[in-house]
Amino acid sequence: MKPSRDRTNHCRHLHRRVLAGVLAVTLACAGTAAAENFIDVTPSPQQTHWQDLEFGVIVHFGTNTFLDREWGDGNADPAVFNPDQVDPGQWVKAAQSAGAKYLVLVAKHHDGFALWPTGQSDYSVKSSPWLHGKGDLVRMTEQAVRKQGMDFGIYLSPWDRHEPRYKDAKAYDVFYAAQMDELIQNYGPLTEWWLDGAGSSGHVYDFKKYIEELRTYQPNTMVFADVALFDYGDIRWVGQEDGHIRGENWNVIDRHGELRWRPVEVDTPLHKLQWFWHPNSDTTLKSVPELMDIWENSVGLGGQLMLGLAPNRHGLLPAADVARLKAFGEALQARYGNDSDLARRHLPTDANTAAALDGNDDTFWSAPEGSHHAELEVDFAQPVTFDRSLSKEWLNAGQQVQKYTVQAWVDGSWKTVASAEAIGHMKIDRFAPVTTSKVRLNILSSVGTAHIRGFELFDVAEPAKP
């Protein structure tokens, strides 16, 4: 992981090489049946579980932390890694205070230094003075994450600037697969496996073999990869690291005539352009309004937010980071928590409509079977004022809605306050405040029968404070 200004070009170079050097994966490995139409492509159970997590964190901690670097060159002495207060439990609690539901640990970044005592190389924590060479930060983190009820994932950089075998593609494939085996066999079920393609221009990896090995031991793990690794990924990169989805967000991606369900993950650091801790970290910390804007333009547009956390040289998140995460979580709850949902005040209605208004993602409203247009109406005893709507589609049968409006009953007729195309996992629409006793989600066009698991209304009277 690295600043956005560097990453895109590296990824492009890697993916050109990858596509030239790997074979197409079988449909069984891809995990999706052949489909000619977008509507025929549906998510796997693992993908729907992952999408329901909505918000995770990724932790960067290693030799870069002690050398004031973002990019390690692979030559750092393992002796520099010597934190004195490592506490993954603190990271986990801080992440949870912001609302995160899973944590991905960067077990090896591009410098090649491993945070577990790998048997494949001496370039790891076992060669550092930390815990007299007996430490295993992957184990410590995994245990802390599971203790707090979060999901756990791992990032293992394909690019390795230290390992001599990297110059020999076949030898390095054996090395990488062996390191991967240590991680996928010894640290319990993994929710996500990160394949970061940065920095690998000119190198060809045997991704087909990697994924076959991963699927053997971790069949439920979601693989993050850019769309260039189309056959191997379950989730895709958004294309930049500013925390925003651009345009309508469709879960099915068409690449060279192949269709896949590939939900998007939006990765961005808590600190501006800094994935690792630096001495000036307090000055680069994103504000609560900035984090709220990121959440609304990632999770609020049907994507997954992956927020980067960076412990300091003690192995702790700085106090300012902990406070900021807590304030962010409180701001999210104040703005979009269940208690703020005005739709809960609705008049008694039929069971079908109530299923979209109860705050339970396991229930959903269904349009008439076979319909391509339908309306979900909410009535109130007294007028309510709101400036946000939040809609959620039940996606198990695919992404159905292709065009919709949010309308309020004003002066004896329906007034459109928002219109768009995709709903997907979640869609927040923002508009000028409107006061009404009736509101409806008007599905103008759906490929098949639309299912809405949530329709919520919010009044954002005050902006989030820093």
Short mmCIF file of C-alpha atoms in Angstrom, two decimals:
data_model
loop_
_atom_site.label_atom_id
_atom_site.label_comp_id
_atom_site.label_asym_id
_atom_site.label_seq_id
_atom_site.Cartn_x
_atom_site.Cartn_y
_atom_site.Cartn_z
CA MET A 1 0.00 0.00 0.00
CA LYS A 2 1.29 3.44 -0.78
CA PRO A 3 0.20 6.94 -1.77
CA SER A 4 -2.26 7.14 -4.64
CA ARG A 5 0.05 9.16 -6.84
CA ASP A 6 2.42 6.17 -7.14
CA ARG A 7 0.12 3.19 -7.01
CA THR A 8 -1.87 3.49 -10.22
CA ASN A 9 1.11 3.37 -12.58
CA HIS A 10 2.65 0.44 -10.73
CA CYS A 11 -0.61 -1.47 -10.90
CA ARG A 12 -1.02 -0.82 -14.60
CA HIS A 13 2.48 -2.11 -15.36
CA LEU A 14 1.97 -5.19 -13.22
CA HIS A 15 -1.37 -6.06 -14.73
CA ARG A 16 -0.10 -5.84 -18.30
CA ARG A 17 2.57 -8.34 -17.38
CA VAL A 18 0.21 -10.55 -15.43
CA LEU A 19 -2.27 -10.80 -18.25
CA ALA A 20 0.52 -11.77 -20.62
CA GLY A 21 1.88 -14.42 -18.31
CA VAL A 22 -0.95 -16.32 -16.65
CA LEU A 23 -3.53 -18.75 -17.90
CA ALA A 24 -7.26 -18.15 -17.67
CA VAL A 25 -8.72 -19.67 -14.54
CA THR A 26 -11.49 -22.22 -14.75
CA LEU A 27 -15.06 -21.24 -13.99
CA ALA A 28 -14.92 -23.36 -10.85
CA CYS A 29 -11.99 -21.33 -9.57
CA ALA A 30 -13.66 -18.06 -10.53
CA GLY A 31 -16.63 -19.04 -8.43
CA THR A 32 -19.25 -17.75 -10.87
CA ALA A 33 -21.24 -19.63 -13.47
CA ALA A 34 -21.08 -18.48 -17.09
CA ALA A 35 -23.64 -15.78 -17.79
CA GLU A 36 -24.66 -13.83 -20.86
CA ASN A 37 -26.64 -11.15 -19.05
CA PHE A 38 -25.86 -9.01 -16.02
CA ILE A 39 -29.02 -10.17 -14.28
CA ASP A 40 -27.81 -13.78 -14.42
CA VAL A 41 -24.78 -12.97 -12.23
CA THR A 42 -25.42 -13.25 -8.50
CA PRO A 43 -23.13 -13.06 -5.46
CA SER A 44 -21.80 -16.05 -3.58
CA PRO A 45 -22.82 -16.43 0.08
CA GLN A 46 -19.29 -15.40 1.01
CA GLN A 47 -19.61 -12.21 -1.00
CA THR A 48 -22.92 -11.24 0.59
CA HIS A 49 -21.41 -11.87 4.04
CA TRP A 50 -18.42 -9.70 3.18
CA GLN A 51 -20.60 -6.90 1.78
CA ASP A 52 -22.67 -6.88 4.95
CA LEU A 53 -19.51 -6.09 6.95
CA GLU A 54 -19.38 -2.73 5.13
CA PHE A 55 -16.43 -1.21 7.00
CA GLY A 56 -13.01 -2.61 7.85
CA VAL A 57 -9.52 -1.41 8.72
CA ILE A 58 -6.09 -2.35 7.40
CA VAL A 59 -3.08 -2.06 9.73
CA HIS A 60 0.38 -1.06 8.46
CA PHE A 61 3.19 -1.66 10.94
CA GLY A 62 6.78 -2.74 10.26
CA THR A 63 10.30 -1.52 9.69
CA ASN A 64 8.92 1.50 7.80
CA THR A 65 7.34 2.65 11.06
CA PHE A 66 10.79 2.99 12.67
CA LEU A 67 12.48 4.60 9.64
CA ASP A 68 9.90 7.28 8.77
CA ARG A 69 9.16 5.64 5.41
CA GLU A 70 6.21 4.74 3.24
CA TRP A 71 8.28 2.63 0.85
CA GLY A 72 10.80 0.24 2.34
CA ASP A 73 13.68 -0.79 0.09
CA GLY A 74 14.19 -4.22 1.62
CA ASN A 75 17.52 -3.30 3.23
CA ALA A 76 16.33 -2.29 6.70
CA ASP A 77 18.08 -4.08 9.54
CA PRO A 78 15.57 -6.29 11.41
CA ALA A 79 17.02 -4.82 14.60
CA VAL A 80 15.12 -1.56 13.96
CA PHE A 81 11.84 -3.37 14.66
CA ASN A 82 11.63 -3.22 18.44
CA PRO A 83 8.31 -1.87 19.75
CA ASP A 84 7.99 -1.84 23.52
CA GLN A 85 4.20 -1.71 24.03
CA VAL A 86 2.59 -3.65 21.18
CA ASP A 87 -1.12 -3.98 21.85
CA PRO A 88 -3.28 -5.23 18.97
CA GLY A 89 -6.21 -5.22 21.39
CA GLN A 90 -5.94 -1.43 21.47
CA TRP A 91 -6.05 -1.31 17.65
CA VAL A 92 -9.12 -3.52 17.61
CA LYS A 93 -11.05 -1.53 20.20
CA ALA A 94 -10.24 1.74 18.46
CA ALA A 95 -11.39 0.30 15.12
CA GLN A 96 -14.61 -0.97 16.68
CA SER A 97 -15.31 2.43 18.21
CA ALA A 98 -15.43 3.79 14.65
CA GLY A 99 -17.82 1.02 13.56
CA ALA A 100 -15.36 -1.28 11.77
CA LYS A 101 -16.29 -4.97 11.64
CA TYR A 102 -13.12 -6.58 10.30
CA LEU A 103 -9.37 -6.02 10.39
CA VAL A 104 -6.74 -6.87 7.78
CA LEU A 105 -3.13 -7.00 8.95
CA VAL A 106 -0.26 -6.26 6.56
CA ALA A 107 1.75 -9.34 7.43
CA LYS A 108 4.44 -8.48 4.88
CA HIS A 109 4.74 -5.20 3.01
CA HIS A 110 6.85 -4.54 -0.07
CA ASP A 111 10.08 -4.39 1.95
CA GLY A 112 9.74 -8.14 2.59
CA PHE A 113 9.93 -7.99 6.40
CA ALA A 114 7.54 -10.60 7.82
CA LEU A 115 5.60 -9.96 11.02
CA TRP A 116 5.43 -13.67 11.80
CA PRO A 117 8.38 -16.08 12.26
CA THR A 118 8.29 -17.40 8.72
CA GLY A 119 10.30 -20.51 8.03
CA GLN A 120 11.06 -19.34 4.49
CA SER A 121 13.40 -16.48 5.36
CA ASP A 122 15.35 -14.95 8.23
CA TYR A 123 13.96 -11.52 7.32
CA SER A 124 11.24 -11.47 9.94
CA VAL A 125 10.42 -10.75 13.56
CA LYS A 126 12.48 -13.76 14.61
CA SER A 127 15.60 -11.78 13.66
CA SER A 128 14.53 -8.69 15.59
CA PRO A 129 15.09 -7.90 19.27
CA TRP A 130 11.34 -7.61 19.81
CA LEU A 131 10.37 -10.25 22.40
CA HIS A 132 13.88 -11.68 21.95
CA GLY A 133 12.99 -12.95 18.50
CA LYS A 134 10.11 -15.04 19.83
CA GLY A 135 7.25 -12.75 18.83
CA ASP A 136 4.52 -13.39 16.29
CA LEU A 137 2.54 -10.26 15.53
CA VAL A 138 0.17 -12.06 13.18
CA ARG A 139 -0.79 -14.44 16.00
CA MET A 140 -1.17 -11.62 18.52
CA THR A 141 -3.35 -9.62 16.15
CA GLU A 142 -5.48 -12.57 15.08
CA GLN A 143 -6.19 -13.47 18.69
CA ALA A 144 -7.07 -9.90 19.63
CA VAL A 145 -9.38 -9.55 16.64
CA ARG A 146 -11.27 -12.76 17.33
CA LYS A 147 -11.52 -12.00 21.06
CA GLN A 148 -13.47 -8.84 20.20
CA GLY A 149 -15.70 -10.62 17.68
CA MET A 150 -14.30 -9.04 14.53
CA ASP A 151 -13.38 -10.79 11.28
CA PHE A 152 -9.69 -11.17 10.38
CA GLY A 153 -7.82 -10.90 7.10
CA ILE A 154 -4.24 -10.80 5.83
CA TYR A 155 -2.24 -8.77 3.31
CA LEU A 156 0.84 -10.52 1.92
CA SER A 157 2.63 -8.36 -0.64
CA PRO A 158 3.55 -10.19 -3.86
CA TRP A 159 6.32 -7.65 -4.46
CA ASP A 160 9.29 -8.39 -2.19
CA ARG A 161 12.24 -5.98 -2.34
CA HIS A 162 14.39 -8.06 0.03
CA GLU A 163 14.05 -11.68 -1.06
CA PRO A 164 16.87 -12.67 -3.52
CA ARG A 165 14.62 -15.28 -5.18
CA TYR A 166 12.34 -12.50 -6.42
CA LYS A 167 14.62 -12.18 -9.47
CA ASP A 168 13.72 -15.77 -10.43
CA ALA A 169 9.97 -15.85 -11.05
CA LYS A 170 9.57 -19.61 -10.64
CA ALA A 171 11.69 -19.76 -7.50
CA TYR A 172 9.80 -16.84 -6.04
CA ASP A 173 6.46 -18.48 -6.80
CA VAL A 174 7.56 -21.38 -4.57
CA PHE A 175 8.67 -18.92 -1.88
CA TYR A 176 5.48 -16.86 -1.94
CA ALA A 177 3.25 -19.93 -1.93
CA ALA A 178 5.16 -21.33 1.05
CA GLN A 179 4.74 -18.09 3.01
CA MET A 180 1.09 -18.02 2.06
CA ASP A 181 0.67 -21.60 3.26
CA GLU A 182 2.03 -20.63 6.68
CA LEU A 183 -0.54 -17.86 6.96
CA ILE A 184 -3.58 -19.62 5.54
CA GLN A 185 -3.05 -22.82 7.52
CA ASN A 186 -2.11 -21.49 10.95
CA TYR A 187 -4.19 -18.41 11.74
CA GLY A 188 -7.79 -19.54 11.47
CA PRO A 189 -10.51 -18.56 9.00
CA LEU A 190 -9.67 -15.44 6.99
CA THR A 191 -12.33 -13.07 5.72
CA GLU A 192 -10.11 -11.32 3.18
CA TRP A 193 -6.83 -11.93 1.39
CA TRP A 194 -5.22 -8.83 -0.12
CA LEU A 195 -3.33 -9.07 -3.42
CA ASP A 196 -1.69 -5.67 -3.84
CA GLY A 197 -0.11 -5.50 -7.29
CA ALA A 198 1.98 -2.38 -6.73
CA GLY A 199 5.64 -2.20 -7.64
CA SER A 200 5.82 -5.39 -9.68
CA SER A 201 6.48 -4.08 -13.19
CA GLY A 202 8.27 -6.75 -15.20
CA HIS A 203 7.48 -9.63 -12.87
CA VAL A 204 5.09 -12.47 -13.71
CA TYR A 205 3.44 -14.33 -10.84
CA ASP A 206 1.68 -17.67 -10.89
CA PHE A 207 -1.53 -16.26 -9.48
CA LYS A 208 -3.46 -19.28 -10.67
CA LYS A 209 -1.41 -21.52 -8.40
CA TYR A 210 -1.60 -19.05 -5.50
CA ILE A 211 -5.38 -18.92 -5.63
CA GLU A 212 -5.75 -22.68 -6.00
CA GLU A 213 -3.65 -23.08 -2.85
CA LEU A 214 -5.62 -20.40 -1.03
CA ARG A 215 -8.96 -21.97 -1.95
CA THR A 216 -7.79 -25.34 -0.65
CA TYR A 217 -7.38 -24.08 2.89
CA GLN A 218 -9.51 -20.92 2.91
CA PRO A 219 -12.49 -21.54 0.58
CA ASN A 220 -14.52 -18.71 2.13
CA THR A 221 -11.85 -16.01 1.93
CA MET A 222 -12.59 -13.01 -0.27
CA VAL A 223 -9.65 -12.17 -2.54
CA PHE A 224 -9.01 -8.48 -3.15
CA ALA A 225 -7.49 -7.79 -6.56
CA ASP A 226 -7.63 -5.21 -9.31
CA VAL A 227 -9.87 -5.94 -12.29
CA ALA A 228 -6.78 -6.91 -14.31
CA LEU A 229 -6.69 -10.03 -12.13
CA PHE A 230 -10.31 -10.57 -13.07
CA ASP A 231 -10.34 -14.34 -12.88
CA TYR A 232 -8.86 -14.45 -9.38
CA GLY A 233 -10.51 -11.68 -7.39
CA ASP A 234 -13.80 -11.72 -5.51
CA ILE A 235 -13.68 -7.98 -4.80
CA ARG A 236 -12.11 -5.14 -6.73
CA TRP A 237 -10.12 -1.95 -6.19
CA VAL A 238 -11.95 1.34 -6.68
CA GLY A 239 -9.05 2.78 -8.72
CA GLN A 240 -7.70 5.43 -6.34
CA GLU A 241 -7.18 6.03 -2.64
CA ASP A 242 -9.15 9.17 -1.82
CA GLY A 243 -12.06 7.22 -0.34
CA HIS A 244 -14.66 7.97 -3.04
CA ILE A 245 -16.63 5.88 -5.51
CA ARG A 246 -17.17 7.66 -8.81
CA GLY A 247 -20.53 7.42 -10.58
CA GLU A 248 -23.13 4.67 -10.35
CA ASN A 249 -21.92 1.57 -8.54
CA TRP A 250 -22.83 -1.73 -10.22
CA ASN A 251 -21.65 -4.98 -8.65
CA VAL A 252 -21.37 -6.89 -11.92
CA ILE A 253 -18.31 -6.01 -13.96
CA ASP A 254 -17.85 -6.77 -17.65
CA ARG A 255 -14.27 -7.39 -18.68
CA HIS A 256 -13.68 -8.43 -22.27
CA GLY A 257 -17.10 -10.02 -22.42
CA GLU A 258 -16.77 -11.91 -19.12
CA LEU A 259 -19.22 -11.03 -16.37
CA ARG A 260 -18.39 -11.36 -12.68
CA TRP A 261 -19.91 -10.20 -9.41
CA ARG A 262 -17.10 -7.99 -8.14
CA PRO A 263 -18.16 -5.58 -5.35
CA VAL A 264 -15.82 -2.64 -4.82
CA GLU A 265 -13.57 -1.94 -1.85
CA VAL A 266 -12.50 1.65 -1.20
CA ASP A 267 -9.16 1.86 0.58
CA THR A 268 -7.92 5.10 2.12
CA PRO A 269 -5.69 5.89 5.11
CA LEU A 270 -6.77 7.65 8.29
CA HIS A 271 -3.87 10.01 7.64
CA LYS A 272 -3.54 12.02 4.43
CA LEU A 273 -1.27 10.09 2.03
CA GLN A 274 0.27 8.11 4.90
CA TRP A 275 -0.32 4.41 5.42
CA PHE A 276 2.52 4.05 7.95
CA TRP A 277 3.07 6.11 11.09
CA HIS A 278 5.30 9.18 10.79
CA PRO A 279 6.51 11.68 13.40
CA ASN A 280 4.16 14.33 11.99
CA SER A 281 1.12 12.07 12.23
CA ASP A 282 -1.02 14.47 14.26
CA THR A 283 -0.86 17.05 11.45
CA THR A 284 -1.99 14.60 8.75
CA LEU A 285 -4.98 13.13 10.58
CA LYS A 286 -8.22 13.42 8.63
CA SER A 287 -11.01 15.34 10.32
CA VAL A 288 -14.37 13.87 11.30
CA PRO A 289 -16.13 15.77 8.46
CA GLU A 290 -13.60 14.33 6.01
CA LEU A 291 -14.15 10.82 7.35
CA MET A 292 -17.93 11.26 7.21
CA ASP A 293 -17.64 12.37 3.61
CA ILE A 294 -15.51 9.31 2.83
CA TRP A 295 -18.01 6.97 4.50
CA GLU A 296 -20.96 8.52 2.64
CA ASN A 297 -19.10 8.18 -0.67
CA SER A 298 -17.95 4.61 -0.10
CA VAL A 299 -20.29 2.64 2.17
CA GLY A 300 -23.03 5.13 1.35
CA LEU A 301 -22.63 4.32 -2.33
CA GLY A 302 -22.75 0.57 -1.91
CA GLY A 303 -19.02 -0.05 -1.52
CA GLN A 304 -16.79 -1.33 1.24
CA LEU A 305 -14.62 1.08 3.23
CA MET A 306 -11.11 -0.08 4.15
CA LEU A 307 -9.58 2.55 6.43
CA GLY A 308 -5.82 2.44 7.02
CA LEU A 309 -4.54 2.48 10.62
CA ALA A 310 -0.90 2.99 11.59
CA PRO A 311 0.52 2.09 15.03
CA ASN A 312 3.50 4.14 16.19
CA ARG A 313 6.96 2.97 17.24
CA HIS A 314 5.59 1.78 20.56
CA GLY A 315 3.14 -0.50 18.75
CA LEU A 316 0.16 1.60 19.76
CA LEU A 317 -2.23 3.79 17.83
CA PRO A 318 -1.50 7.41 18.81
CA ALA A 319 -3.94 8.96 21.26
CA ALA A 320 -5.08 11.42 18.60
CA ASP A 321 -5.94 8.55 16.24
CA VAL A 322 -7.89 6.72 18.94
CA ALA A 323 -9.84 9.86 19.77
CA ARG A 324 -10.54 10.59 16.11
CA LEU A 325 -11.83 7.09 15.44
CA LYS A 326 -14.13 7.30 18.45
CA ALA A 327 -15.44 10.70 17.36
CA PHE A 328 -15.99 9.36 13.85
CA GLY A 329 -17.99 6.42 15.15
CA GLU A 330 -20.09 8.68 17.34
CA ALA A 331 -20.77 11.00 14.42
CA LEU A 332 -21.83 8.05 12.26
CA GLN A 333 -24.24 6.84 14.93
CA ALA A 334 -25.64 10.31 15.46
CA ARG A 335 -26.27 10.76 11.76
CA TYR A 336 -27.21 7.26 10.57
CA GLY A 337 -27.90 5.21 13.68
CA ASN A 338 -31.20 3.39 14.16
CA ASP A 339 -32.42 6.00 16.63
CA SER A 340 -32.03 8.70 13.98
CA ASP A 341 -34.10 6.89 11.35
CA LEU A 342 -37.30 8.90 10.87
CA ALA A 343 -38.90 6.12 8.82
CA ARG A 344 -39.30 4.16 12.06
CA ARG A 345 -42.09 6.61 12.95
CA HIS A 346 -44.29 5.36 10.11
CA LEU A 347 -47.97 4.65 10.49
CA PRO A 348 -49.05 0.98 10.68
CA THR A 349 -48.64 -0.66 7.30
CA ASP A 350 -48.74 -4.08 5.66
CA ALA A 351 -46.16 -6.71 6.56
CA ASN A 352 -44.43 -6.44 3.20
CA THR A 353 -43.76 -2.71 3.54
CA ALA A 354 -42.89 -3.03 7.22
CA ALA A 355 -40.11 -5.46 6.30
CA ALA A 356 -38.20 -2.59 4.64
CA LEU A 357 -38.68 -0.25 7.59
CA ASP A 358 -37.78 -2.44 10.58
CA GLY A 359 -34.00 -1.98 10.50
CA ASN A 360 -33.51 -5.71 10.04
CA ASP A 361 -31.37 -6.61 7.02
CA ASP A 362 -32.71 -10.16 7.09
CA THR A 363 -36.19 -8.99 6.09
CA PHE A 364 -37.12 -7.22 2.88
CA TRP A 365 -39.96 -5.71 0.90
CA SER A 366 -40.69 -7.38 -2.43
CA ALA A 367 -42.22 -5.76 -5.48
CA PRO A 368 -45.00 -7.73 -7.19
CA GLU A 369 -43.52 -10.85 -8.72
CA GLY A 370 -42.42 -10.26 -12.31
CA SER A 371 -42.89 -6.48 -12.10
CA HIS A 372 -40.39 -3.97 -13.47
CA HIS A 373 -41.88 -0.93 -11.74
CA ALA A 374 -43.10 -0.61 -8.17
CA GLU A 375 -43.51 1.87 -5.33
CA LEU A 376 -42.66 1.53 -1.66
CA GLU A 377 -44.64 4.17 0.25
CA VAL A 378 -44.21 5.34 3.85
CA ASP A 379 -46.90 7.38 5.62
CA PHE A 380 -46.62 9.42 8.82
CA ALA A 381 -49.18 10.70 11.31
CA GLN A 382 -47.32 14.00 11.52
CA PRO A 383 -45.08 15.64 8.88
CA VAL A 384 -41.37 14.84 9.12
CA THR A 385 -38.43 16.83 7.77
CA PHE A 386 -35.45 15.02 6.24
CA ASP A 387 -32.57 15.60 3.82
CA ARG A 388 -31.18 12.08 3.43
CA SER A 389 -32.64 8.78 2.30
CA LEU A 390 -30.88 5.45 2.65
CA SER A 391 -31.96 2.51 0.51
CA LYS A 392 -30.68 -1.07 0.58
CA GLU A 393 -31.28 -3.74 -2.00
CA TRP A 394 -31.48 -7.45 -1.16
CA LEU A 395 -28.80 -8.73 -3.53
CA ASN A 396 -28.93 -12.51 -3.18
CA ALA A 397 -30.84 -12.72 -6.45
CA GLY A 398 -28.71 -10.07 -8.12
CA GLN A 399 -28.77 -6.31 -8.49
CA GLN A 400 -32.20 -5.60 -9.94
CA VAL A 401 -32.92 -1.87 -9.69
CA GLN A 402 -31.78 0.15 -12.70
CA LYS A 403 -33.54 3.46 -12.13
CA TYR A 404 -35.41 5.01 -9.21
CA THR A 405 -36.52 8.23 -7.57
CA VAL A 406 -37.20 9.30 -4.00
CA GLN A 407 -40.40 11.37 -3.88
CA ALA A 408 -42.19 13.40 -1.21
CA TRP A 409 -45.87 14.37 -1.16
CA VAL A 410 -45.82 18.19 -1.35
CA ASP A 411 -48.79 20.47 -2.01
CA GLY A 412 -50.98 17.63 -3.25
CA SER A 413 -48.54 15.95 -5.65
CA TRP A 414 -45.39 13.85 -5.67
CA LYS A 415 -42.18 15.89 -5.79
CA THR A 416 -38.95 14.16 -6.83
CA VAL A 417 -36.14 15.00 -4.40
CA ALA A 418 -33.57 12.49 -5.71
CA SER A 419 -33.12 10.29 -8.75
CA ALA A 420 -30.44 7.83 -9.71
CA GLU A 421 -29.83 4.40 -11.23
CA ALA A 422 -28.07 1.92 -8.96
CA ILE A 423 -29.08 1.12 -5.39
CA GLY A 424 -27.07 -2.02 -4.70
CA HIS A 425 -25.93 -2.85 -1.19
CA MET A 426 -26.63 0.68 0.05
CA LYS A 427 -27.41 4.04 -1.49
CA ILE A 428 -27.51 7.34 0.40
CA ASP A 429 -29.21 10.17 -1.47
CA ARG A 430 -28.71 13.74 -0.27
CA PHE A 431 -31.01 16.64 -1.12
CA ALA A 432 -32.45 19.89 0.21
CA PRO A 433 -34.59 19.43 3.34
CA VAL A 434 -38.17 18.48 2.61
CA THR A 435 -41.16 18.27 4.97
CA THR A 436 -43.90 15.77 4.21
CA SER A 437 -46.33 13.25 5.64
CA LYS A 438 -45.76 10.78 2.78
CA VAL A 439 -42.61 9.62 1.01
CA ARG A 440 -41.99 6.86 -1.46
CA LEU A 441 -39.19 4.98 -3.13
CA ASN A 442 -40.34 4.87 -6.73
CA ILE A 443 -38.62 2.08 -8.63
CA LEU A 444 -38.98 3.19 -12.23
CA SER A 445 -37.13 0.29 -13.79
CA SER A 446 -35.89 -3.07 -12.54
CA VAL A 447 -34.57 -6.00 -14.50
CA GLY A 448 -36.49 -8.46 -12.36
CA THR A 449 -38.46 -8.33 -9.16
CA ALA A 450 -36.98 -5.68 -6.87
CA HIS A 451 -36.31 -6.48 -3.21
CA ILE A 452 -35.60 -3.68 -0.72
CA ARG A 453 -34.20 -4.70 2.67
CA GLY A 454 -34.05 -1.15 4.00
CA PHE A 455 -35.53 2.30 3.39
CA GLU A 456 -34.54 4.93 5.94
CA LEU A 457 -34.84 8.71 6.31
CA PHE A 458 -32.58 11.10 8.16
CA ASP A 459 -32.43 14.78 9.02
CA VAL A 460 -28.84 16.00 9.16
CA ALA A 461 -29.38 19.28 10.97
CA GLU A 462 -25.80 19.87 12.10
CA PRO A 463 -22.55 19.03 10.30
CA ALA A 464 -20.14 16.65 12.03
CA LYS A 465 -17.62 18.50 14.20
CA PRO A 466 -13.83 18.03 13.82
#
